[in-house]
Amino acid sequence: MLNEIFAANDAYKFLKVEDYFYRYKEWEKLEKVTSHSFDQDSERLSLKFTKADGRNCCLLIQFIQKDTFRVRFNPSYESGEQYPTENTRSVVMDSIEELRTVLKASENFQVSIQENNEQVELKTQGTDDHPSLKMVVKFNPFVIEVFGFSTETNDYFRVWQTANPGIYYTSNGAEDYAIIQAVNKPATAKYIGFGEQGGQGLTKNTAQLNYFNFDNMRYRQVYNRGPLDDREPLYHSDPFFFEFNGVPDQKSVNAIFIDNPGQILVDVGYMNSGRYMFGTRFGILDYFFFLNSEPRHVLDDFTSIVGRPRLKPRYILGYHQGCYGYDSRGSVEWAVGKYRDYQIPLDGLHIDVDIQHNYQTFTIDTNKFPDPLSMFDNLRKKGLKCSTNITPVISNKDINYQTYQEGLSNSYFVLDKRYDPDNPASRSYQCYGGGNEYRPNDPDKIQGFNSGQPYIGEVYYGNDAYGNELGTPGHYPDFGRGEVRKWWGTQYQYLFDMGLEMVWQDMTTPAIRETRGDMKGFPFQLYVTSDFISGVTPQLTPAIKVWNLYAYNLHKATYHGLNYLPGRDNKRNFIIGRGSFTGSHRFSGLWTGDNASDWDFLRMNVSQVLCLGMCGLAICGQDIGGFETSSIDNGEWASPELLIRWTAAGAFLPWFRNHYVRKGRKEFQEPFMYLEYFQERNLPIPQPQDLYAMVLPICKHYIELRYRLMQLFYDCLFENCLDGMPICRPMFLNDPQDQSLYNDKEYFLDNQFFVGKDLLISPVTKPQAETNGGKWDVYLPQGSNWYCFMNNQLPLASLVEGGTTIRDFDANLNLEGKHINFIVPIYVRSGAIIPMIELEQYVGELNQQGKPNPITLNIYPGQSGEYTMYLDDGVSRSSAVDKPEEQGGDPLAKSEYRQTQITHQYIAPKNREIKIERIHDKYTPKYETFFFVAILHDPSETQGSSGSLNKVILNNQEIQKLGNGDYNALNGASLNAWYYNPTINISFIKVFDNLPSVTITLEYA
């Protein structure tokens, strides 16, 4: 065809995003609705069109909730009945009707319709007393308009409109169509979310994005511009994004989720500032539209459809260490011993493929790691929870390898069968590196090509310090088959019998040596089993069409396998994975692949985590310090300044793991080695020596602060299972009323975030040479007043008005006085309640020793405030909220937790009331029979002989005041009591936790 957009050989090829959209205006278009029908029972609108060849095609719109609808289009389908009634694997229920039934049980809704020859108008209304959403579908030209409803004006306002034309499509090979949805883009709108992408900015206006899981070392293989280039395809795909501020004078947020396991491309106003576009290359264009007044409600709606994570063990919120190069039992025990010697808290240790016997997955090399049972037992006694690197390759070098034997004899591996094998183009594998496309293999020497025998791939880890190749050839389980997933889950038995506690899922695409597949993955035309549509018989599909599905099923197989593994009864399991697709957050956390020790990765770390959190992921993050050497100077260790800043920032991000590579590339990255490495070798400490000396104390301080804030992090983790809210939150999620965040203060969205709802973090992400010696601007959102966080080591300074920009906050790196507390600028919302606990070397250490670790509820000055706290044993599945499995519930959940609601308010000018009430009470801490309440005082408060308070009354009975500053007396008190510490201007109250409801009344001086 002369006007062919994509040549036949390009259909089964990775496309750059700019190449996909380049000629889109020449594609066919949906321009005029020729007929329509609406099914009231399923609340589904069918729209028919006539294509250029005279044949019909059908587009389907269906309402899922009162403010959520789904659009599906495949030019091959002539009627709505051809679209499957089953859901995809991304969605929690198997069928659309099951999903709608579950969601309607939460809130029922109705759809009414009005129609004429020019348009159809659909209105939804839930159980409230006003309409929710209105959709107008205009027939000629075909346009979809969506309207929200304002309760203030009692009228509708337009929030979203497809462009004219809105749908473009063109042939992509013999069986598929590339399809684009174009949408009008308001000039004021900001686009946020998009999952794991490059770029420093939280907003992606003018970005082009490519969802195609790719083993993209240093985030620079396709364009060679580094991690700040949005176009680079990365390891994980979450095609979900929000539109904010599209209607500036209304409270309105909308979002789009594109549900397709193949390559997805997005253009946010780059090619035309007046529209954004998203497109697919294979299968159905399938997307959900969400509308609500605030982003937290949209996130709740989204996660009610794609699911919410199961409750994870508390220890994963601790600090972790990983290294590709801990290659012996001695090196592992050395690392743990050093952490304990230096008293740096550590919970997780991640041992790479070094532990494997000849790169055989699920094995341990007992020559390098002798007596692994005792090794893991000793590590556990020191508080360490261990994982090892599990890749999906099964080595084929040793016929006696049991997993290989079982997979082979049961035909569990992907077979080497190819689509269109006689086409010479299918033999030449595509890859990118250094910004260039190249063909790395010899087309005439492909081992087992189309043989029908197990496909032979290879995992390749580069070369060691002596030039030896690291890795193995092997086969890959066909995870699209349920019996294969079940088998895979059983393979973990030996490792967990030895003492493993969690899984590190790596090379998940799967990542394959470039000479054995396309884009360092499967050959694009290799058949794999696809079960992407629930309830439909899985079918063999060319790998490129379901590219992002393999990793999803890998995580799913591991998760369910661990849940049923003997010896794991009632234990929460955890997987940290490298990449997958939407829905995998139900099974695992995510680390964002092979970064490097470059400042650009730190600069993007915050926004990347926030974007992933906005897609429902609770546990996510980068490798602290960078995995690979710097792309700039190939340093043998991360620069000391970079590691300090990265660790200090990482202390407030969900996944907190220092991880790096040795193997002749790096010498060290553990914080304690920045002096010890040189001292033990009698080498001079490099310049600047003061920075090398500061690495240990500053990193240790912020790791310790993370552990003292552990209850805050855990409460956020628990909440995420209930409503999808992330642990780390963009400022607009907590303060949607602050319109300046979408305007002149947008810059601060990239660098600042909340832990929970009230603790504002603004980590320094640039070197001191670029920040006037560590000076850092901080923005405090409107609508609240703020206090600088003093870590209870200094008295509070005066409050700062919301809307203020703090110019040149002194976050300079130095150890003078109490300055270490301000190396990360931290602010607390007035009226906030921030729980803190005593320092531990690992989560649960004090309880393990039979000692209590009481919570201190830090209550900041303010007219009112509230906080919800969750207590449980931190490890049992039975602790989780008991709800149906189809709604993300754990079948072992028994709601064995305690939910405590803490509120405070002034009931008179000099009287403040604090209520601490158990809302749900099916867990009792074994050792913590009391807790503390810390009343932080504003410096303007009137002072009496005992500070700002005259008396403290608990449940109508005045409690004893101890001597000022007498913490030891308070800690040892056998009755409720309080004291005032004048040094830090805080009043501490000890409360014995023996009542379901406690009211504390404070009488101020």
Coordinates of C-alpha atoms in Angstrom, one line a residue, residues 114-488:
Q114 CA -32.2 11.5 26.3
E115 CA -31.6 11.2 22.6
N116 CA -32.4 12.8 19.2
N117 CA -31.0 12.7 15.7
E118 CA -27.9 14.8 16.6
Q119 CA -26.8 13.5 19.9
V120 CA -27.4 11.3 22.9
E121 CA -27.2 12.6 26.5
L122 CA -26.5 10.3 29.4
K123 CA -26.8 11.4 33.1
T124 CA -25.7 9.5 36.2
Q125 CA -26.9 9.9 39.7
G126 CA -25.8 8.1 42.8
T127 CA -27.5 7.9 46.2
D128 CA -26.9 11.6 47.0
D129 CA -29.5 14.2 46.1
H130 CA -27.8 15.7 43.0
P131 CA -26.6 14.5 39.6
S132 CA -23.0 13.3 39.2
L133 CA -21.9 13.2 35.6
K134 CA -23.3 14.1 32.2
M135 CA -22.1 12.7 28.9
V136 CA -23.1 14.2 25.6
V137 CA -22.2 12.2 22.5
K138 CA -22.5 14.2 19.3
F139 CA -23.0 12.3 16.1
N140 CA -21.6 14.5 13.4
P141 CA -18.8 15.2 13.9
F142 CA -18.3 12.5 16.5
V143 CA -17.4 14.1 19.8
I144 CA -17.7 13.0 23.4
E145 CA -18.2 15.7 26.0
V146 CA -18.2 15.0 29.8
F147 CA -19.7 17.4 32.4
G148 CA -19.4 17.5 36.1
F149 CA -22.1 18.9 38.4
S150 CA -21.6 21.9 40.7
T151 CA -23.6 21.9 43.9
E152 CA -22.8 25.6 44.3
T153 CA -24.3 26.7 41.0
N154 CA -26.7 23.7 40.7
D155 CA -25.6 23.3 37.1
Y156 CA -23.2 21.3 34.9
F157 CA -19.8 22.4 33.7
R158 CA -17.7 20.8 31.0
V159 CA -14.6 18.9 32.2
W160 CA -13.5 16.8 29.3
Q161 CA -14.0 16.7 25.5
T162 CA -12.6 14.5 22.8
A163 CA -10.9 16.3 19.9
N164 CA -12.4 16.5 16.4
P165 CA -11.4 14.1 15.1
G166 CA -11.1 12.1 18.3
I167 CA -10.3 8.5 17.2
Y168 CA -7.6 7.7 14.7
Y169 CA -6.7 4.2 13.5
T170 CA -4.5 2.4 11.0
S171 CA -3.5 -1.1 10.1
N172 CA -0.6 -2.5 12.2
G173 CA 0.3 -5.8 10.5
A174 CA -2.3 -8.2 9.1
E175 CA -4.3 -8.7 12.3
D176 CA -4.2 -5.5 14.3
Y177 CA -4.8 -1.8 14.3
A178 CA -2.9 1.1 16.0
I179 CA -5.5 3.3 17.6
I180 CA -5.3 6.8 19.0
Q181 CA -7.7 8.7 21.2
A182 CA -7.2 12.5 21.0
V183 CA -8.6 14.8 23.7
N184 CA -8.8 18.5 23.9
K185 CA -6.3 19.9 26.4
P186 CA -7.2 23.0 28.4
A187 CA -4.4 25.5 28.5
T188 CA -4.6 25.6 32.3
A189 CA -4.5 21.9 32.9
K190 CA -1.7 19.9 34.5
Y191 CA -1.1 16.2 33.8
I192 CA 0.3 14.1 36.7
G193 CA 0.8 10.4 37.3
F194 CA 1.8 8.1 34.5
G195 CA 3.7 5.6 36.8
E196 CA 7.3 4.9 36.3
Q197 CA 8.6 7.4 33.8
G198 CA 11.7 9.5 33.3
G199 CA 11.9 13.3 33.7
Q200 CA 12.3 15.5 36.8
G201 CA 8.9 17.0 36.8
L202 CA 5.8 15.7 38.5
T203 CA 3.7 17.3 35.8
K204 CA 4.1 15.9 32.3
N205 CA 2.8 18.7 30.2
T206 CA 4.4 18.6 26.7
A207 CA 5.9 15.1 27.5
Q208 CA 5.9 12.1 25.2
L209 CA 5.8 8.8 27.0
N210 CA 6.4 5.2 26.0
Y211 CA 5.0 2.3 28.0
F212 CA 7.1 -0.7 27.0
N213 CA 9.0 -2.6 29.7
F214 CA 12.6 -2.5 28.8
D215 CA 15.9 -3.4 30.6
N216 CA 17.0 0.2 30.4
M217 CA 20.3 0.5 32.3
R218 CA 20.9 4.0 33.5
Y219 CA 17.6 5.1 31.7
R220 CA 19.5 6.2 28.6
Q221 CA 19.6 3.3 26.1
V222 CA 17.1 4.6 23.5
Y223 CA 17.9 8.4 23.4
N224 CA 21.2 8.5 25.4
R225 CA 20.1 11.7 27.2
G226 CA 19.7 10.2 30.7
P227 CA 16.9 9.8 33.2
L228 CA 15.4 13.3 32.7
D229 CA 14.2 12.4 29.2
D230 CA 10.5 11.4 29.5
R231 CA 10.6 9.4 26.3
E232 CA 12.8 6.6 27.5
P233 CA 10.8 3.3 28.0
L234 CA 11.5 2.0 31.5
Y235 CA 11.0 -1.2 33.4
H236 CA 7.4 -0.9 34.5
S237 CA 4.1 0.2 32.9
D238 CA 1.3 2.0 34.8
P239 CA -0.6 3.9 32.1
F240 CA -2.8 6.0 34.5
F241 CA -2.8 9.7 34.8
F242 CA -4.7 12.7 36.2
E243 CA -5.8 16.0 34.7
F244 CA -5.8 18.8 37.3
N245 CA -6.9 22.4 37.0
G246 CA -8.6 21.9 33.6
V247 CA -11.5 23.9 35.0
P248 CA -9.7 26.4 37.4
D249 CA -12.9 27.8 39.0
Q250 CA -14.3 24.4 39.8
K251 CA -13.3 21.5 42.1
S252 CA -12.8 18.9 39.4
V253 CA -10.2 16.2 38.7
N254 CA -10.4 13.6 36.0
A255 CA -8.1 10.6 35.2
I256 CA -7.5 8.0 32.5
F257 CA -6.4 4.4 32.8
I258 CA -5.4 2.7 29.5
D259 CA -5.7 -1.1 29.9
N260 CA -3.6 -2.8 27.2
P261 CA -0.6 -5.1 27.9
G262 CA 1.2 -4.2 24.6
Q263 CA 3.0 -1.0 23.8
I264 CA 1.1 2.2 24.8
L265 CA 2.2 5.6 23.6
V266 CA 1.2 9.0 25.0
D267 CA 1.7 12.6 23.8
V268 CA 0.7 15.3 26.3
G269 CA 0.5 18.4 24.1
Y270 CA 3.9 18.0 22.6
M271 CA 2.8 17.8 19.0
N272 CA -0.1 20.2 19.6
S273 CA -0.5 22.2 22.7
G274 CA -4.3 22.0 22.3
R275 CA -4.7 18.3 22.7
Y276 CA -3.3 15.2 24.3
M277 CA -3.3 11.7 22.8
F278 CA -2.8 8.2 23.9
G279 CA -2.6 5.2 21.6
T280 CA -2.2 1.4 21.4
R281 CA -0.6 -0.8 18.8
F282 CA -2.4 -4.2 19.3
G283 CA -5.8 -5.4 20.4
I284 CA -8.4 -3.1 21.8
L285 CA -8.2 0.5 22.7
D286 CA -9.6 0.1 26.2
Y287 CA -9.6 2.9 28.7
F288 CA -11.4 4.0 31.9
F289 CA -12.4 7.6 32.6
F290 CA -12.7 8.8 36.2
L291 CA -14.2 12.1 37.5
N292 CA -14.4 13.5 41.0
S293 CA -14.0 16.7 43.0
E294 CA -10.7 15.8 44.6
P295 CA -7.8 13.5 43.6
R296 CA -8.1 11.3 46.7
H297 CA -11.6 10.3 45.6
V298 CA -10.4 9.5 42.0
L299 CA -7.6 7.4 43.5
D300 CA -10.1 5.6 45.6
D301 CA -12.3 4.9 42.5
F302 CA -9.3 3.7 40.5
T303 CA -8.0 1.3 43.1
S304 CA -11.5 0.0 43.7
I305 CA -11.3 -1.2 40.0
V306 CA -7.6 -2.3 39.7
G307 CA -7.4 -3.4 43.4
R308 CA -5.5 -2.4 46.4
P309 CA -2.4 -4.0 47.9
R310 CA -2.6 -6.7 50.5
L311 CA -1.2 -5.7 53.9
K312 CA 2.6 -5.9 53.9
P313 CA 4.9 -6.8 56.8
R314 CA 6.0 -3.9 58.9
Y315 CA 9.7 -4.6 58.5
I316 CA 9.7 -3.7 54.8
L317 CA 9.4 0.0 55.9
G318 CA 12.8 -0.3 57.6
Y319 CA 16.2 0.3 56.0
H320 CA 17.6 -2.3 53.6
Q321 CA 21.0 -3.1 52.1
G322 CA 21.7 -4.9 48.8
C323 CA 24.8 -5.5 46.8
Y324 CA 25.5 -7.4 43.6
G325 CA 28.8 -8.7 45.0
Y326 CA 28.1 -10.0 48.4
D327 CA 29.3 -13.3 46.9
S328 CA 30.1 -15.4 50.0
R329 CA 28.7 -16.1 53.5
G330 CA 31.6 -14.1 54.8
S331 CA 30.7 -10.9 52.9
V332 CA 27.1 -11.1 53.9
E333 CA 28.0 -11.6 57.6
W334 CA 30.6 -8.8 57.3
A335 CA 28.0 -6.3 56.1
V336 CA 25.5 -7.2 58.8
G337 CA 28.2 -7.2 61.5
K338 CA 29.3 -3.7 60.5
Y339 CA 25.8 -2.3 60.6
R340 CA 25.3 -3.7 64.1
D341 CA 28.8 -2.5 65.2
Y342 CA 28.1 1.0 64.0
Q343 CA 24.5 0.8 65.4
I344 CA 22.9 1.8 62.1
P345 CA 19.4 0.3 62.0
L346 CA 18.9 -2.4 59.4
D347 CA 16.0 -4.7 58.7
G348 CA 16.5 -6.1 55.2
L349 CA 19.4 -7.8 53.5
H350 CA 19.2 -8.6 49.7
I351 CA 21.6 -11.2 48.4
D352 CA 21.9 -11.1 44.6
V353 CA 22.4 -14.1 42.2
D354 CA 25.8 -14.5 43.8
I355 CA 24.1 -17.0 46.2
Q356 CA 23.0 -19.3 43.4
H357 CA 24.7 -22.5 42.3
N358 CA 25.9 -21.8 38.7
Y359 CA 23.0 -19.3 38.2
Q360 CA 20.4 -21.9 38.9
T361 CA 17.3 -20.2 40.2
F362 CA 16.1 -21.4 43.6
T363 CA 19.4 -22.9 44.6
I364 CA 22.2 -22.0 47.0
D365 CA 25.9 -22.5 46.3
T366 CA 26.9 -24.2 49.6
N367 CA 30.6 -23.8 48.8
K368 CA 30.3 -20.0 48.8
F369 CA 27.5 -20.0 51.4
P370 CA 28.1 -23.0 53.6
D371 CA 25.4 -24.2 56.0
P372 CA 22.8 -21.6 54.7
L373 CA 20.3 -22.8 57.4
S374 CA 22.6 -21.6 60.2
M375 CA 23.6 -18.5 58.2
F376 CA 20.0 -17.3 57.8
D377 CA 19.2 -18.3 61.4
N378 CA 22.0 -16.2 62.7
L379 CA 21.0 -13.3 60.6
R380 CA 17.4 -13.6 61.8
K381 CA 18.6 -13.5 65.4
K382 CA 20.2 -10.2 64.6
G383 CA 16.9 -8.9 63.2
L384 CA 17.6 -9.3 59.5
K385 CA 15.0 -10.4 57.0
C386 CA 16.6 -11.7 53.9
S387 CA 15.7 -12.0 50.2
T388 CA 17.6 -13.3 47.2
N389 CA 17.3 -12.4 43.6
I390 CA 14.9 -14.6 41.7
T391 CA 14.9 -14.4 37.9
P392 CA 12.5 -16.3 35.6
V393 CA 15.3 -18.0 33.7
I394 CA 15.8 -21.7 34.4
S395 CA 19.3 -22.7 33.5
N396 CA 19.6 -25.6 31.0
K397 CA 23.2 -26.4 31.5
D398 CA 22.8 -29.2 34.1
I399 CA 20.2 -32.0 33.5
N400 CA 20.4 -32.8 37.2
Y401 CA 19.0 -29.4 38.2
Q402 CA 15.6 -30.3 39.7
T403 CA 13.6 -27.2 38.6
Y404 CA 14.9 -27.6 35.0
Q405 CA 14.0 -31.3 35.1
E406 CA 10.5 -30.6 36.4
G407 CA 9.8 -27.8 33.9
L408 CA 11.1 -29.9 31.0
S409 CA 9.2 -33.1 31.9
N410 CA 5.9 -31.2 32.4
S411 CA 6.3 -29.0 29.4
Y412 CA 6.1 -25.8 31.5
F413 CA 8.5 -23.8 29.4
V414 CA 7.7 -21.3 26.6
L415 CA 8.3 -23.2 23.3
D416 CA 10.2 -21.8 20.4
K417 CA 7.3 -21.3 18.0
R418 CA 7.2 -18.2 16.0
Y419 CA 4.6 -16.1 14.2
D420 CA 5.5 -15.7 10.5
P421 CA 8.8 -17.6 10.9
D422 CA 9.6 -17.5 7.1
N423 CA 9.9 -13.8 7.2
P424 CA 13.6 -13.0 7.3
A425 CA 12.9 -9.8 9.3
S426 CA 11.8 -11.9 12.3
R427 CA 15.3 -13.4 12.6
S428 CA 17.0 -10.0 13.1
Y429 CA 16.6 -8.8 16.7
Q430 CA 16.1 -5.2 17.5
C431 CA 17.8 -3.3 20.3
Y432 CA 18.9 0.1 21.4
G433 CA 22.0 1.3 23.2
G434 CA 23.8 4.6 23.5
G435 CA 20.9 6.2 21.7
N436 CA 21.3 4.0 18.6
E437 CA 19.2 1.2 17.1
Y438 CA 21.3 -1.8 16.2
R439 CA 20.9 -5.5 15.4
P440 CA 23.0 -7.6 17.8
N441 CA 22.5 -11.1 16.6
D442 CA 23.4 -13.3 13.6
P443 CA 20.1 -14.1 12.0
D444 CA 21.4 -17.4 10.7
K445 CA 22.6 -18.7 14.1
I446 CA 19.5 -18.6 16.3
Q447 CA 19.6 -21.6 18.5
G448 CA 16.4 -23.6 18.2
F449 CA 14.5 -21.2 16.0
N450 CA 10.9 -22.3 15.5
S451 CA 11.8 -25.8 16.6
G452 CA 8.9 -26.4 18.9
Q453 CA 11.4 -27.1 21.7
P454 CA 11.7 -24.9 24.8
Y455 CA 12.9 -21.5 23.7
I456 CA 16.5 -20.8 24.7
G457 CA 17.2 -17.4 26.1
E458 CA 20.0 -16.2 28.4
V459 CA 20.5 -14.0 31.4
Y460 CA 23.7 -12.0 31.1
Y461 CA 25.1 -9.9 33.9
G462 CA 28.1 -8.6 32.2
N463 CA 31.6 -9.5 33.0
D464 CA 33.4 -9.8 36.3
A465 CA 36.6 -8.0 37.3
Y466 CA 38.6 -10.6 35.4
G467 CA 36.6 -10.4 32.2
N468 CA 34.6 -13.6 32.7
E469 CA 31.0 -13.6 31.5
L470 CA 28.4 -13.9 34.2
G471 CA 25.1 -15.6 33.6
T472 CA 23.5 -18.7 31.9
P473 CA 21.4 -19.8 29.0
G474 CA 18.1 -21.3 29.9
H475 CA 14.3 -21.6 29.4
Y476 CA 11.4 -19.5 30.6
P477 CA 8.2 -20.7 32.4
D478 CA 5.0 -20.0 30.4
F479 CA 3.3 -18.0 33.1
G480 CA 0.1 -17.5 31.1
R481 CA -0.9 -21.0 32.2
G482 CA -2.3 -21.5 35.6
E483 CA -0.6 -24.8 36.2
V484 CA 2.8 -23.3 35.4
R485 CA 2.2 -20.4 37.9
K486 CA 1.2 -23.0 40.6
W487 CA 4.3 -25.0 39.9
W488 CA 6.5 -21.9 40.1

